[in-house]
Amino acid sequence: MMTRTLSLALLLPTLSLVAAGCDKDDAGPVASAGDSASDGEEGEETEGFPGESDTDTDGGETDGGETDGGGATSDGTDDSQPDPKPQPKPDAAEPCAEEYSAECTTENGLDGDSYCIMVDGEEFWTECMATVECWPGDGYDYGCMGEICYWDGENFKRHSWSEPDCNTPLVVNFEREPLRFEAGAAAAFDINGVGECLSTDWPTLPWLALDRDGNGVIDSGRELFGSGTVLASGDRADHGFTALRELDADGDGKITAADPAFAELVLWSDLDGDRRGELRELVPVAEVDLVAIDLNYDRLVECDDRGNCGAERSAFEFRDASGLVRSGEIVDVYLPCQ
């Protein structure tokens, strides 16, 4: 593992402050992510270190039961057999165009509501229901992930999904700036660690990474924290915070210097766009005075028009140049294969 100390000044030769932007979760002023955006235009890329920007230009599938993409899984089954096809996604309940709910009384004498939804192109009013799990029109659908409210013929139910081509590594956001992504570069990166997804859009923020094989390079999603991470059980993590939790040696719900693996964590910004995390691009978290990462996360989904999403989010603490302890955000991003 790497024990060197690197300088941000060496890694990021051209630094500048950029205009303030606003994340939905942060009412205060924050730094903008720069000129790169989800539309894939080439331009400046902000790599997300505290108050800094970099001007170098950068340009899966995940299966919770697999280990290395071949051979037997941890439960002894042979994963060379094709996975069973997932159940089809139900259609979201579509509310009627006009008023779609009416107060009523259930057969048991309880106050309730009846709802109007569209079924086979016709308006349909449900029976009176005192409680419902969700309402018609609730939820979101971003392609490879989402949650909808559907009608099963008797009740409204929620259906959520994250399809195999949603890859979920953690990015580190010191300034809580809006998430932005660059269109995939020509260089390939095995983001799910099994060779099934070699091209995704790329965040303008640095990845949290760990050189697990000790070769001095971050060269696949196995060394990020997300659905490409193989857990100690042999299963794959369902998202980045599950993967990161395995490093919490003292069980305090945080990743800090008290955890042995903390000293090996690095931030990777792909400065040259070759999709290989090489020595000059890897900054130990101690170098940027990262203090603690909270493993307790909330879920707020925001996506761009190419299907790249931020979902699970938590806070981390770091010391700025003046020694003041500040709070940033660590986000699990969902990246479909492009």
PDB file of N, CA and C in Angstrom, residues 29 48 56 100 119-120 150 153-154 160 170 173 206-207 232 281 283 285 290 338:
ATOM      1  N   PRO A  29     -23.821  29.473   0.404  1.00  0.00           N
ATOM      2  CA  PRO A  29     -23.071  29.550  -0.852  1.00  0.00           C
ATOM      3  C   PRO A  29     -22.073  28.414  -0.946  1.00  0.00           C
ATOM      4  N   GLY A  48     -12.685  18.940  -7.468  1.00  0.00           N
ATOM      5  CA  GLY A  48     -13.393  18.882  -6.209  1.00  0.00           C
ATOM      6  C   GLY A  48     -12.569  18.937  -4.951  1.00  0.00           C
ATOM      7  N   ASP A  56      -7.396  20.245 -16.482  1.00  0.00           N
ATOM      8  CA  ASP A  56      -7.187  19.119 -17.385  1.00  0.00           C
ATOM      9  C   ASP A  56      -8.532  18.576 -17.808  1.00  0.00           C
ATOM     10  N   TYR A 100     -58.454  13.699  -8.765  1.00  0.00           N
ATOM     11  CA  TYR A 100     -58.299  12.248  -8.757  1.00  0.00           C
ATOM     12  C   TYR A 100     -58.499  11.613  -7.382  1.00  0.00           C
ATOM     13  N   VAL A 119     -56.748   3.256 -16.229  1.00  0.00           N
ATOM     14  CA  VAL A 119     -56.528   1.829 -16.450  1.00  0.00           C
ATOM     15  C   VAL A 119     -56.976   1.496 -17.867  1.00  0.00           C
ATOM     16  N   ASP A 120     -56.042   1.057 -18.689  1.00  0.00           N
ATOM     17  CA  ASP A 120     -56.339   0.735 -20.089  1.00  0.00           C
ATOM     18  C   ASP A 120     -57.024   1.896 -20.802  1.00  0.00           C
ATOM     19  N   TYR A 150     -47.526   1.972  -7.932  1.00  0.00           N
ATOM     20  CA  TYR A 150     -48.343   1.261  -8.913  1.00  0.00           C
ATOM     21  C   TYR A 150     -49.589   0.665  -8.251  1.00  0.00           C
ATOM     22  N   GLY A 153     -54.303  -3.835  -8.407  1.00  0.00           N
ATOM     23  CA  GLY A 153     -55.667  -4.331  -8.532  1.00  0.00           C
ATOM     24  C   GLY A 153     -56.459  -4.213  -7.252  1.00  0.00           C
ATOM     25  N   GLU A 154     -55.737  -4.058  -6.125  1.00  0.00           N
ATOM     26  CA  GLU A 154     -56.403  -3.916  -4.831  1.00  0.00           C
ATOM     27  C   GLU A 154     -55.856  -2.749  -4.023  1.00  0.00           C
ATOM     28  N   SER A 160     -39.373  -0.219  -6.249  1.00  0.00           N
ATOM     29  CA  SER A 160     -38.104   0.472  -6.478  1.00  0.00           C
ATOM     30  C   SER A 160     -37.127  -0.487  -7.139  1.00  0.00           C
ATOM     31  N   LEU A 170     -18.402   6.041  -4.690  1.00  0.00           N
ATOM     32  CA  LEU A 170     -18.484   7.259  -3.888  1.00  0.00           C
ATOM     33  C   LEU A 170     -17.588   8.355  -4.462  1.00  0.00           C
ATOM     34  N   ASN A 173     -17.089  15.522  -2.097  1.00  0.00           N
ATOM     35  CA  ASN A 173     -17.501  16.873  -2.497  1.00  0.00           C
ATOM     36  C   ASN A 173     -17.193  17.853  -1.364  1.00  0.00           C
ATOM     37  N   PRO A 206     -13.533  14.103  -7.192  1.00  0.00           N
ATOM     38  CA  PRO A 206     -12.642  12.951  -7.039  1.00  0.00           C
ATOM     39  C   PRO A 206     -13.346  11.743  -6.435  1.00  0.00           C
ATOM     40  N   TRP A 207     -12.909  10.562  -6.858  1.00  0.00           N
ATOM     41  CA  TRP A 207     -13.358   9.316  -6.251  1.00  0.00           C
ATOM     42  C   TRP A 207     -12.669   9.123  -4.895  1.00  0.00           C
ATOM     43  N   ALA A 232     -16.023  -8.784   2.293  1.00  0.00           N
ATOM     44  CA  ALA A 232     -15.360  -9.916   2.932  1.00  0.00           C
ATOM     45  C   ALA A 232     -16.178 -11.190   2.803  1.00  0.00           C
ATOM     46  N   GLU A 281      -1.808  11.248  -9.388  1.00  0.00           N
ATOM     47  CA  GLU A 281      -3.224  11.605  -9.307  1.00  0.00           C
ATOM     48  C   GLU A 281      -3.867  11.192  -7.989  1.00  0.00           C
ATOM     49  N   VAL A 283      -4.176  11.330  -3.995  1.00  0.00           N
ATOM     50  CA  VAL A 283      -3.867  12.173  -2.843  1.00  0.00           C
ATOM     51  C   VAL A 283      -4.386  11.497  -1.575  1.00  0.00           C
ATOM     52  N   VAL A 285      -5.988  10.929   1.961  1.00  0.00           N
ATOM     53  CA  VAL A 285      -6.991  11.781   2.605  1.00  0.00           C
ATOM     54  C   VAL A 285      -6.374  12.625   3.710  1.00  0.00           C
ATOM     55  N   LEU A 290      -8.644  15.450   5.837  1.00  0.00           N
ATOM     56  CA  LEU A 290      -9.945  14.836   6.079  1.00  0.00           C
ATOM     57  C   LEU A 290      -9.926  14.211   7.467  1.00  0.00           C
ATOM     58  N   GLN A 338     -22.563   3.698 -20.855  1.00  0.00           N
ATOM     59  CA  GLN A 338     -22.869   4.553 -22.008  1.00  0.00           C
ATOM     60  C   GLN A 338     -22.370   3.897 -23.301  1.00  0.00           C
TER      61      GLN A 338
END
